[in-house]
Coordinates of N, CA, C and O in Angstrom, one line a residue:
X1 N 27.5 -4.9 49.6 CA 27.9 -4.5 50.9 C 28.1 -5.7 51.8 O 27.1 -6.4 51.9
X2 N 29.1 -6.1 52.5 CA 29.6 -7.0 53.7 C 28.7 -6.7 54.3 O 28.1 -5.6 54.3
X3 N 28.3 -8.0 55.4 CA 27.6 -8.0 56.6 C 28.8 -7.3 57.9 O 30.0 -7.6 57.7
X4 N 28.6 -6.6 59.0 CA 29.4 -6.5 59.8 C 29.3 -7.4 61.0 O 28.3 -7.9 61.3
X5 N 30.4 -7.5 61.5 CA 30.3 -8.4 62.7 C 30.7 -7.8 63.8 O 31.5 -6.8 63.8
X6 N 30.2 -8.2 65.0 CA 30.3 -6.8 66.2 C 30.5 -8.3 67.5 O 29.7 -9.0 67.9
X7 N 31.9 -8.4 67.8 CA 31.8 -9.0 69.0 C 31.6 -8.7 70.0 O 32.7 -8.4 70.6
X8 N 30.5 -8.6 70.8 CA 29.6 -8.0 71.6 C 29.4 -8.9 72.9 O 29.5 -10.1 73.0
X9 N 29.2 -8.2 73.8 CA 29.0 -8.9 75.5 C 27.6 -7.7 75.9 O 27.6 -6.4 76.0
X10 N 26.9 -8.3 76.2 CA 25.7 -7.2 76.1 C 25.6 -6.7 77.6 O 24.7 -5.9 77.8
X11 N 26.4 -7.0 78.4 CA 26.4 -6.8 80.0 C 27.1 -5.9 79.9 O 26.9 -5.5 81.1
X12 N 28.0 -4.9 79.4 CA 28.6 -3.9 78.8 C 28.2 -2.6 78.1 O 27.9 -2.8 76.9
X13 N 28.1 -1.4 78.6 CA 27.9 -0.4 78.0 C 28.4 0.2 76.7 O 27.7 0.5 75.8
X14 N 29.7 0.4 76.7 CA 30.2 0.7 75.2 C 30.2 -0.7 74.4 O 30.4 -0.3 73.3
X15 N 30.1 -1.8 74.3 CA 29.3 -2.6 73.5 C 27.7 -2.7 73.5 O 27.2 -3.5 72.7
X16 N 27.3 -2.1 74.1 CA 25.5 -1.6 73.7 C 25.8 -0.5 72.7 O 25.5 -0.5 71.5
X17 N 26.3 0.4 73.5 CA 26.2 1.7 72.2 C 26.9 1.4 71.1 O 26.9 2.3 70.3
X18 N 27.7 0.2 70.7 CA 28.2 0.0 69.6 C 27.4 -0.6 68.8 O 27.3 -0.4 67.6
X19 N 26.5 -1.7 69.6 CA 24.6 -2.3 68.6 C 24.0 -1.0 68.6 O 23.5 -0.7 67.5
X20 N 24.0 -0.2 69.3 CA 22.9 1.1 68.9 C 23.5 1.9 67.7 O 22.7 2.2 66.9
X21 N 24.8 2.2 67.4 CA 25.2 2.5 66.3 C 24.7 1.9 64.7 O 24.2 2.4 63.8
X22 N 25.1 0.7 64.8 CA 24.8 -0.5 64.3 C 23.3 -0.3 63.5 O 22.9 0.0 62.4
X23 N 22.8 -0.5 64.8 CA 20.9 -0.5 64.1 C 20.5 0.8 63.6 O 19.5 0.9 62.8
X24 N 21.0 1.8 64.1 CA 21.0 3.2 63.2 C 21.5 3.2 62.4 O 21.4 4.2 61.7
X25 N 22.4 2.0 61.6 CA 22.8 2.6 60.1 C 22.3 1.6 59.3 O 21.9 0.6 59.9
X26 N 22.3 1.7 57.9 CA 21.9 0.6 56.9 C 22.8 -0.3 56.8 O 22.9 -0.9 55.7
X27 N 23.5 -0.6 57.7 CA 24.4 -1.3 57.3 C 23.7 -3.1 58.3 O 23.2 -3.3 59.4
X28 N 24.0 -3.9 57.2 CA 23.6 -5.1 58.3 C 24.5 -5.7 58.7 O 25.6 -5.8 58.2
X29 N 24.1 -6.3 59.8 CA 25.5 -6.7 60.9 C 24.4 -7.8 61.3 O 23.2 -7.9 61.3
X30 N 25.8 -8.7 61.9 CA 25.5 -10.1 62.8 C 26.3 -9.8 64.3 O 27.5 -9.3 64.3
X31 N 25.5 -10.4 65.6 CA 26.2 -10.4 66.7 C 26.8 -11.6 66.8 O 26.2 -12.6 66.7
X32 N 28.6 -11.3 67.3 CA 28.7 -12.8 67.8 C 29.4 -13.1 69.1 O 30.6 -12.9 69.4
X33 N 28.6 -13.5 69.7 CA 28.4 -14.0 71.1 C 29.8 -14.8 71.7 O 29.7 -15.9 72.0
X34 N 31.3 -13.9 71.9 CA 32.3 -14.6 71.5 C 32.5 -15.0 73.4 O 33.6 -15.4 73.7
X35 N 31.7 -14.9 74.3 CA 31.9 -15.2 75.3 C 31.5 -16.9 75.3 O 32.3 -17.8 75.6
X36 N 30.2 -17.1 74.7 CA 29.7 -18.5 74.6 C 30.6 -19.0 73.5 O 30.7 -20.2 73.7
X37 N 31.3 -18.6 72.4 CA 31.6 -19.0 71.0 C 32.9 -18.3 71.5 O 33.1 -17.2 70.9
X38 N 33.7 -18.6 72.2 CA 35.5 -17.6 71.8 C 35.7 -17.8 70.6 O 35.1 -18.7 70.1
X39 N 36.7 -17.0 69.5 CA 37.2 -16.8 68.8 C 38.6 -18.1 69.2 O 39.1 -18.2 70.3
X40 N 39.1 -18.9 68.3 CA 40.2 -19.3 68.3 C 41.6 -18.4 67.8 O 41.6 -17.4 66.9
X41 N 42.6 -18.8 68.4 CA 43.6 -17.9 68.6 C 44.0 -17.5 67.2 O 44.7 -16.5 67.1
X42 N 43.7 -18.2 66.0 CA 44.0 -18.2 64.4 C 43.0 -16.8 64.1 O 43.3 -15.9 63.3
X43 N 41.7 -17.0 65.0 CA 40.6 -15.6 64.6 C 41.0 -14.5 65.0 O 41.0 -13.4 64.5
X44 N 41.7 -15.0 66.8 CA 42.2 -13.6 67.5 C 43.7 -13.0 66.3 O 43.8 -11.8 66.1
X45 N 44.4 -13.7 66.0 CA 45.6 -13.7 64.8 C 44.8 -12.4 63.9 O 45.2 -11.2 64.1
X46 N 43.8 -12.8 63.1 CA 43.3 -12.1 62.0 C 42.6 -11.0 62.5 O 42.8 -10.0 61.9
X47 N 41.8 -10.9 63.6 CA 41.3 -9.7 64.6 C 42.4 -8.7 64.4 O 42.6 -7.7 63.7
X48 N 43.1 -9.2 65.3 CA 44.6 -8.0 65.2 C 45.5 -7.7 64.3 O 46.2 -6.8 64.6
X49 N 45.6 -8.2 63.3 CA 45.9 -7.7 62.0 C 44.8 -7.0 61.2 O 45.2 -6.0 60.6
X50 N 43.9 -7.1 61.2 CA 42.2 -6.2 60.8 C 42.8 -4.8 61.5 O 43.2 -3.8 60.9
X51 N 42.7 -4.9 62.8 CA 42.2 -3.6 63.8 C 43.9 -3.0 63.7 O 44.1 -1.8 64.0
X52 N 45.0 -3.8 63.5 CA 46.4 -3.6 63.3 C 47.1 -2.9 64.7 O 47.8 -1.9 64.8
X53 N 46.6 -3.8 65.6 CA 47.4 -3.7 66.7 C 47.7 -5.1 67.5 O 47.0 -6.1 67.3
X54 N 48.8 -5.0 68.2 CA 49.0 -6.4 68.8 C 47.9 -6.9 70.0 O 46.9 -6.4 70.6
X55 N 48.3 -8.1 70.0 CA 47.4 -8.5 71.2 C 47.4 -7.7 72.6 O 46.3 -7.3 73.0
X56 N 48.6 -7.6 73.2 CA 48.4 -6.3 74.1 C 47.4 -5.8 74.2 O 46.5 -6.1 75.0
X57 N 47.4 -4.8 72.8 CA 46.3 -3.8 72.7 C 44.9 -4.0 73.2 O 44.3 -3.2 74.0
X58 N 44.1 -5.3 72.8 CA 43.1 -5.7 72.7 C 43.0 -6.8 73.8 O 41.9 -7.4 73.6
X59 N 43.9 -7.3 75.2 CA 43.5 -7.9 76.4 C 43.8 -7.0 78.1 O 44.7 -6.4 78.6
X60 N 42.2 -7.5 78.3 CA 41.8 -7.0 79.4 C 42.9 -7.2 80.4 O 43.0 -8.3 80.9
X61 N 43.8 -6.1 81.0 CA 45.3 -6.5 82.2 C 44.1 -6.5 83.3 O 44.1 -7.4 84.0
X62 N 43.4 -5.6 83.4 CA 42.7 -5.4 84.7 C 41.7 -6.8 85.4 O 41.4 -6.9 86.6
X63 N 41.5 -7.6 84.4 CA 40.9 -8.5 84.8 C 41.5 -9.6 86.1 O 42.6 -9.3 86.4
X64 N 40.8 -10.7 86.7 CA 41.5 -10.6 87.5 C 42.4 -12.4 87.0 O 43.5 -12.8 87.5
X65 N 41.6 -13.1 86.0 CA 42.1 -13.7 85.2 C 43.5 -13.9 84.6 O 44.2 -14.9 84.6
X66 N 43.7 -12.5 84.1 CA 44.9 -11.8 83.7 C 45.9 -12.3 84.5 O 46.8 -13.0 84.1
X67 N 45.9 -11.6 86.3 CA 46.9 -11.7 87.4 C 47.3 -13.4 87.4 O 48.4 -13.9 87.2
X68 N 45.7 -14.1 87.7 CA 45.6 -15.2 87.9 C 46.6 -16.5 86.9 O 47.0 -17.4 87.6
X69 N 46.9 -16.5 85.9 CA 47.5 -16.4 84.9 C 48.9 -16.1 84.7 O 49.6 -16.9 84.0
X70 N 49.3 -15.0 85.2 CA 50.4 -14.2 85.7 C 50.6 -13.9 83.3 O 51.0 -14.6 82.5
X71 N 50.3 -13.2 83.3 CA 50.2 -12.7 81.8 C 51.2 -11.4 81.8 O 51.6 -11.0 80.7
X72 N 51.4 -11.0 82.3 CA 52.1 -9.6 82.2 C 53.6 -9.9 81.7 O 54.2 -9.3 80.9
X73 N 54.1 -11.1 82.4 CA 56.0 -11.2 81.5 C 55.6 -11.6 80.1 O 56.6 -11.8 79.4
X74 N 54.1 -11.7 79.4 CA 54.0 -12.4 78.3 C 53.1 -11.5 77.5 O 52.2 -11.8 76.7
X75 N 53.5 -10.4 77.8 CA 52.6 -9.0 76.9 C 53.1 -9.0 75.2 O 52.6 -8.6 74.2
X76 N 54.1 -9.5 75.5 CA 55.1 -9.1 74.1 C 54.6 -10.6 73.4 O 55.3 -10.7 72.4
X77 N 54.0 -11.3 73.3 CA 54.1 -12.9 72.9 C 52.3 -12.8 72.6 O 51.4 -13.1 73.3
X78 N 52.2 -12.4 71.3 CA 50.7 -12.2 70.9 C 50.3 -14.0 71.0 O 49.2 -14.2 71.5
X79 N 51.0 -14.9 70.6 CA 50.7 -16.2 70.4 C 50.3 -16.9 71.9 O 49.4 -17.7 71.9
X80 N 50.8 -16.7 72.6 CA 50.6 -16.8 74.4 C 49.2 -16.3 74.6 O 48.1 -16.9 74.6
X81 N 49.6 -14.8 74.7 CA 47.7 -14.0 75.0 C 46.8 -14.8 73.9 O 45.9 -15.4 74.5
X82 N 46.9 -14.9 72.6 CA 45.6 -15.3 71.8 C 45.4 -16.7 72.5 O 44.3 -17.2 72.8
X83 N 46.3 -17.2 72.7 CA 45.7 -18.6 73.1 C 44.7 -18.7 74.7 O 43.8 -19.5 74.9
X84 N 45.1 -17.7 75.5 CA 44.6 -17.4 76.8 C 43.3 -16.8 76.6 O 42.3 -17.3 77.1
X85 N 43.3 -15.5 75.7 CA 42.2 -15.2 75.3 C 40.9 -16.0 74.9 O 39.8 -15.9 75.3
X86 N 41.4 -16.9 74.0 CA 40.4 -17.8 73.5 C 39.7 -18.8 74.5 O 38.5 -18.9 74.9
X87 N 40.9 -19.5 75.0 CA 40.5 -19.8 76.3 C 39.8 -19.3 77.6 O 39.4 -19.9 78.6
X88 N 39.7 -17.7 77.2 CA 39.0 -17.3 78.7 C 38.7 -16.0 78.2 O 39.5 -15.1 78.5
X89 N 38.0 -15.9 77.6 CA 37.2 -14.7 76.5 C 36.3 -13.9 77.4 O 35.3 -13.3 77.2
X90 N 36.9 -14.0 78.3 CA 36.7 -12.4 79.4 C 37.8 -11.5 79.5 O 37.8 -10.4 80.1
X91 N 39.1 -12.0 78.7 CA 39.8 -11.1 78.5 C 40.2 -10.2 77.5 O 41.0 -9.3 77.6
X92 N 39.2 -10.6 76.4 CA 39.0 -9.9 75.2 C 38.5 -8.2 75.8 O 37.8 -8.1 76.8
X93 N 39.1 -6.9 74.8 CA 38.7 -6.1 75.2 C 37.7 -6.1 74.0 O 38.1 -6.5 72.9
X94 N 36.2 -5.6 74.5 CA 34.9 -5.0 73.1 C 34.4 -3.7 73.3 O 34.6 -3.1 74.3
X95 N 34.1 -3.5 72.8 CA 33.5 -4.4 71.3 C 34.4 -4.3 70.2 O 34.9 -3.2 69.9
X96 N 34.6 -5.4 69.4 CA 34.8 -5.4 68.3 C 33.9 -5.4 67.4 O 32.7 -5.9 67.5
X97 N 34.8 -4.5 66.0 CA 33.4 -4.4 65.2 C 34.0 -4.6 63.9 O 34.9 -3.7 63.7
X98 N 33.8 -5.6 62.9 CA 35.0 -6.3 61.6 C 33.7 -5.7 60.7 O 32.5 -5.7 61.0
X99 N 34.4 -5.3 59.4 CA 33.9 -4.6 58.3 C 34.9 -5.2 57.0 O 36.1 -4.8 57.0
X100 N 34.5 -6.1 56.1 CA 35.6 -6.4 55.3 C 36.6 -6.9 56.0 O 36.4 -7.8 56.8
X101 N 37.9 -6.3 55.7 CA 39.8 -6.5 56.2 C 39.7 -5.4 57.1 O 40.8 -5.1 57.6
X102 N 39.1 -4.8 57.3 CA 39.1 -3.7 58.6 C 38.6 -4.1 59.8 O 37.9 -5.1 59.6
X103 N 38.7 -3.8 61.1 CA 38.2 -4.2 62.3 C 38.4 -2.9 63.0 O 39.1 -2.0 62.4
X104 N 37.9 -2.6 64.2 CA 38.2 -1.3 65.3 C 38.0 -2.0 66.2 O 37.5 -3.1 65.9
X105 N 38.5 -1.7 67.7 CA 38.2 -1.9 68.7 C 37.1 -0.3 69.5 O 37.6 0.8 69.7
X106 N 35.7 -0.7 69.8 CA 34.8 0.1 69.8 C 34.7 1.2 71.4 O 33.9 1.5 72.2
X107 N 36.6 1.5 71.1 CA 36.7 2.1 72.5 C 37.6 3.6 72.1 O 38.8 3.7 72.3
X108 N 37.0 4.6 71.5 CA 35.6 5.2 72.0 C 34.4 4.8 71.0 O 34.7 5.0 69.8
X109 N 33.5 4.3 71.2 CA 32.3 4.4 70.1 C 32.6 4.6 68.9 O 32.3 3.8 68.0
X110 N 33.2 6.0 68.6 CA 33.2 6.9 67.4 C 33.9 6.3 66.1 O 33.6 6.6 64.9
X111 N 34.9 5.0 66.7 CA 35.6 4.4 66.2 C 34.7 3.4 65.1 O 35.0 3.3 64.0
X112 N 33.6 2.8 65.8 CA 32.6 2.2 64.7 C 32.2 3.4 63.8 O 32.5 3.1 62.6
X113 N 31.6 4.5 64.0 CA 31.3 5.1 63.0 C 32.3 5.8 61.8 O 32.1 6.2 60.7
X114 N 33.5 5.7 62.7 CA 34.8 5.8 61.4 C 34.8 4.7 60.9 O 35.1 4.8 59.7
X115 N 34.5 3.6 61.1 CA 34.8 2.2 60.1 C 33.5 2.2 59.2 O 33.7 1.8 58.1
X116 N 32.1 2.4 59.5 CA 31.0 2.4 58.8 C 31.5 2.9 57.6 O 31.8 2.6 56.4
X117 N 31.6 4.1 58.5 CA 32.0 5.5 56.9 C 33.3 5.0 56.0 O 33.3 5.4 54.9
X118 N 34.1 4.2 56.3 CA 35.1 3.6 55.2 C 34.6 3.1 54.5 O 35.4 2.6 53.6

């Protein structure tokens, strides 16, 4: 059995309940602390091909970073956001939670316990 990996911000509610899922199952997992440690844009690359959606999918618009930035004419351009992301990993949306070549983004919850059970 793979270790799971849960990119986690603990200041965050549905990334708590995504560790509380976690420690309720037999399954062992590592946290990684991708605020202090960003993911490089080669990781954010393999993230979104795992979870199989574009970068879009998985960066915070609401942030205020985002505006700051002016990111919105550059939604379509995963290679732009991954690089922004990595660089400012407040725009990552989490939790993520990687299992194997699978990944979810842990929004709703339920989503980790569909990936456990795969």
């Amino acid at each position: 059995m793979s270790i799971i990996k849960i990119y986690h911000n603990q200041r965050w509610s549905k990334s708590r309940e995504s560790v509380k899922i976690l420690e309720n199952s037999e399954h062992e997992y590592e946290i990684v602390d991708y605020m202090n440690k960003p993911p490089t844009p080669k990781q954010l690359e393999s993230l979104s091909r795992k979870m199989q959606i574009s970068a879009r999918e998985f960066i915070r618009c609401r942030e205020a970073i985002f505006r700051d930035l002016n990111l919105k004419p550059h939604l379509d351009d995963d290679d732009i956001l991954f690089k922004h992301m990595s660089k400012y990993p407040q725009l990552i949306e989490r939790p993520i939670v990687v299992k194997g070549d699978k990944a979810v983004l842990g929004r709703p919850s339920e989503r980790v316990c569909d990936l456990l059970d795969s």
